[in-house]
Short mmCIF file of C-alpha atoms and ligand atoms in Angstrom, two decimals:
data_model
loop_
_atom_site.label_atom_id
_atom_site.label_comp_id
_atom_site.label_asym_id
_atom_site.label_seq_id
_atom_site.Cartn_x
_atom_site.Cartn_y
_atom_site.Cartn_z
CA MET A 1 -10.67 -0.69 19.79
CA SER A 2 -7.78 -2.03 17.78
CA GLN A 3 -8.31 -3.63 14.39
CA ASP A 4 -7.07 -7.05 13.39
CA ILE A 5 -4.54 -7.22 10.57
CA TYR A 6 -7.22 -7.63 7.88
CA ALA A 7 -9.26 -4.61 8.97
CA ARG A 8 -6.11 -2.54 9.47
CA ILE A 9 -4.75 -3.32 6.00
CA LYS A 10 -8.19 -2.78 4.44
CA ALA A 11 -8.38 0.67 6.08
CA ASP A 12 -5.02 1.55 4.53
CA HIS A 13 -6.16 0.28 1.14
CA ASP A 14 -9.32 2.37 1.29
CA HIS A 15 -7.29 5.45 2.15
CA ALA A 16 -4.86 4.75 -0.73
CA ARG A 17 -7.77 4.20 -3.14
CA GLU A 18 -9.27 7.51 -2.11
CA LEU A 19 -5.97 9.36 -2.52
CA MET A 20 -5.37 7.79 -5.93
CA GLU A 21 -8.84 8.82 -7.13
CA LYS A 22 -8.17 12.38 -6.01
CA ILE A 23 -4.76 12.50 -7.69
CA ALA A 24 -6.13 11.05 -10.94
CA ASP A 25 -8.78 13.79 -10.89
CA THR A 26 -6.31 16.68 -10.59
CA SER A 27 -5.83 18.78 -13.70
CA ASN A 28 -2.42 19.36 -15.26
CA SER A 29 -2.50 22.93 -13.98
CA ALA A 30 -3.33 22.19 -10.32
CA GLU A 31 0.28 21.92 -9.25
CA LYS A 32 -0.07 22.57 -5.53
CA THR A 33 -2.91 20.09 -5.09
CA ARG A 34 -1.32 17.34 -7.18
CA ARG A 35 2.00 17.73 -5.38
CA ARG A 36 0.46 17.78 -1.91
CA LEU A 37 -1.70 14.71 -2.58
CA PHE A 38 1.12 12.80 -4.24
CA ASP A 39 3.56 13.57 -1.39
CA GLU A 40 1.03 12.18 1.08
CA PHE A 41 0.33 9.16 -1.12
CA LYS A 42 4.05 8.41 -1.62
CA ILE A 43 4.78 8.16 2.10
CA ASP A 44 1.58 6.26 2.74
CA ILE A 45 2.12 3.61 0.08
CA TRP A 46 5.84 3.07 0.68
CA THR A 47 5.29 2.55 4.39
CA HIS A 48 2.23 0.41 3.68
CA HIS A 49 4.29 -1.94 1.54
CA LYS A 50 7.23 -2.20 3.94
CA VAL A 51 5.11 -2.73 7.03
CA GLU A 52 2.81 -5.16 5.25
CA GLU A 53 5.89 -7.20 4.32
CA ALA A 54 7.25 -7.08 7.87
CA THR A 55 3.98 -8.16 9.49
CA PHE A 56 1.34 -9.82 7.29
CA TYR A 57 3.67 -11.43 4.75
CA ALA A 58 6.31 -12.35 7.33
CA GLN A 59 3.59 -14.27 9.17
CA LEU A 60 2.33 -15.88 5.95
CA ARG A 61 5.86 -17.06 5.20
CA LYS A 62 6.12 -18.54 8.69
CA GLU A 63 3.00 -20.51 7.83
CA GLY A 64 4.73 -21.81 4.70
CA GLU A 65 2.84 -19.60 2.24
CA ASP A 66 5.86 -18.27 0.36
CA GLY A 67 4.16 -18.12 -3.04
CA GLU A 68 1.74 -15.37 -2.07
CA ALA A 69 4.46 -13.45 -0.25
CA PHE A 70 6.85 -13.46 -3.21
CA GLU A 71 4.15 -12.41 -5.63
CA ALA A 72 3.30 -9.51 -3.34
CA TYR A 73 6.95 -8.45 -2.81
CA ASN A 74 7.36 -8.38 -6.54
CA GLU A 75 4.30 -6.19 -7.07
CA HIS A 76 5.36 -3.89 -4.19
CA HIS A 77 8.74 -3.53 -5.83
CA MET A 78 7.20 -2.60 -9.20
CA ALA A 79 4.79 -0.12 -7.62
CA ASN A 80 7.49 1.45 -5.42
CA ASN A 81 9.71 1.97 -8.45
CA LEU A 82 6.91 3.66 -10.36
CA VAL A 83 6.22 5.91 -7.36
CA GLU A 84 9.90 6.82 -7.20
CA GLU A 85 9.92 7.62 -10.90
CA LEU A 86 6.78 9.76 -10.60
CA ALA A 87 8.34 11.59 -7.66
CA THR A 88 11.47 12.56 -9.58
CA VAL A 89 10.14 13.76 -12.95
CA ALA A 90 8.13 16.85 -13.94
CA MET A 91 4.62 16.36 -12.60
CA MET A 92 2.47 18.85 -14.45
CA ASN A 93 1.88 17.14 -17.77
CA GLU A 94 -0.23 14.46 -19.42
CA GLN A 95 2.55 11.84 -19.49
CA TRP A 96 2.85 12.03 -15.71
CA LEU A 97 -0.88 11.59 -15.32
CA GLN A 98 -0.94 8.60 -17.68
CA LYS A 99 1.92 6.96 -15.80
CA PHE A 100 0.16 7.64 -12.52
CA LYS A 101 -2.97 5.95 -13.87
CA THR A 102 -0.90 2.89 -14.78
CA LEU A 103 0.33 2.76 -11.19
CA LYS A 104 -3.22 3.24 -9.92
CA GLU A 105 -4.43 0.25 -11.94
CA LEU A 106 -1.54 -1.90 -10.78
CA LEU A 107 -2.20 -1.07 -7.14
CA GLU A 108 -5.95 -1.44 -7.35
CA HIS A 109 -5.48 -4.90 -8.79
CA HIS A 110 -2.87 -5.75 -6.15
CA MET A 111 -5.00 -4.58 -3.22
CA GLU A 112 -8.02 -6.45 -4.52
CA GLU A 113 -5.98 -9.63 -4.81
CA GLU A 114 -4.79 -9.21 -1.23
CA GLU A 115 -8.27 -8.63 0.10
CA GLU A 116 -9.99 -11.32 -1.95
CA GLU A 117 -7.37 -14.04 -2.11
CA PHE A 118 -4.45 -13.58 0.28
CA PHE A 119 -6.63 -12.72 3.27
CA GLU A 120 -8.48 -16.00 2.72
CA VAL A 121 -5.24 -17.99 2.69
CA ALA A 122 -4.11 -16.18 5.86
CA ARG A 123 -7.42 -16.66 7.69
CA LYS A 124 -6.97 -20.42 7.43
CA GLU A 125 -3.50 -20.26 8.97
CA ILE A 126 -3.53 -17.39 11.48
CA ASP A 127 -5.61 -17.56 14.64
CA LYS A 128 -7.71 -14.67 15.94
CA THR A 129 -5.34 -13.60 18.72
CA ARG A 130 -2.39 -13.49 16.35
CA ALA A 131 -4.42 -11.56 13.75
CA GLU A 132 -5.20 -8.93 16.39
CA GLU A 133 -1.59 -8.77 17.52
CA LEU A 134 -0.44 -8.32 13.91
CA GLY A 135 -3.00 -5.53 13.43
CA LYS A 136 -1.62 -3.70 16.44
CA TRP A 137 1.98 -4.09 15.25
CA PHE A 138 1.03 -2.97 11.76
CA ASP A 139 -0.51 0.19 13.15
CA GLU A 140 2.41 1.04 15.44
CA ARG A 141 5.08 0.31 12.86
CA LYS A 142 3.30 2.19 10.08
CA ARG A 143 3.04 5.27 12.26
CA ALA A 144 6.74 5.10 13.17
CA ALA A 145 7.84 4.41 9.58
CA ALA A 146 5.77 7.27 8.17
CA GLU A 147 7.22 9.63 10.74
CA ALA A 148 10.74 8.43 9.93
CA ILE A 149 10.44 9.32 6.23
CA THR A 150 8.35 12.48 6.46
CA PRO A 151 10.56 15.49 5.69
CA ILE A 152 11.17 17.79 8.67
FE1 FE2 B 1 0.55 -5.31 -0.75
FE1 FE2 B 2 -1.69 -3.93 0.86
#
């Protein structure tokens, strides 16, 4: 059975939370594990942000809720930049881990705000059928986007 947009986004958030916990727990000598987990996380979170903007926030903006959308775009932008930075510097040291933990906090706060506040705003504006349709599109687009940026 397909999930509505709220359940689909929540599932992504839970997966990202789990990956971030695992990465934060890696030691500065576990290079293979840290790299593998971070590569997975990078693709997952970038595509999550883009597809969330193209579905959930695009719909919110159609409903006139631009404030929430712009706040989210801004936080996505900050998080994406940090991910990019973490992906391009030496990974096996304490500075990397500290920076990753900053990103983790930023994203945990962001995801909580979406689930606790923005979903409530959306539920008042978006009917059930549309929420299910958006969930289906989110799922399809995320799959395609992740495939598009996964190295061959
Ligand atoms: Fe978001
Ligand atoms: Fe999200």
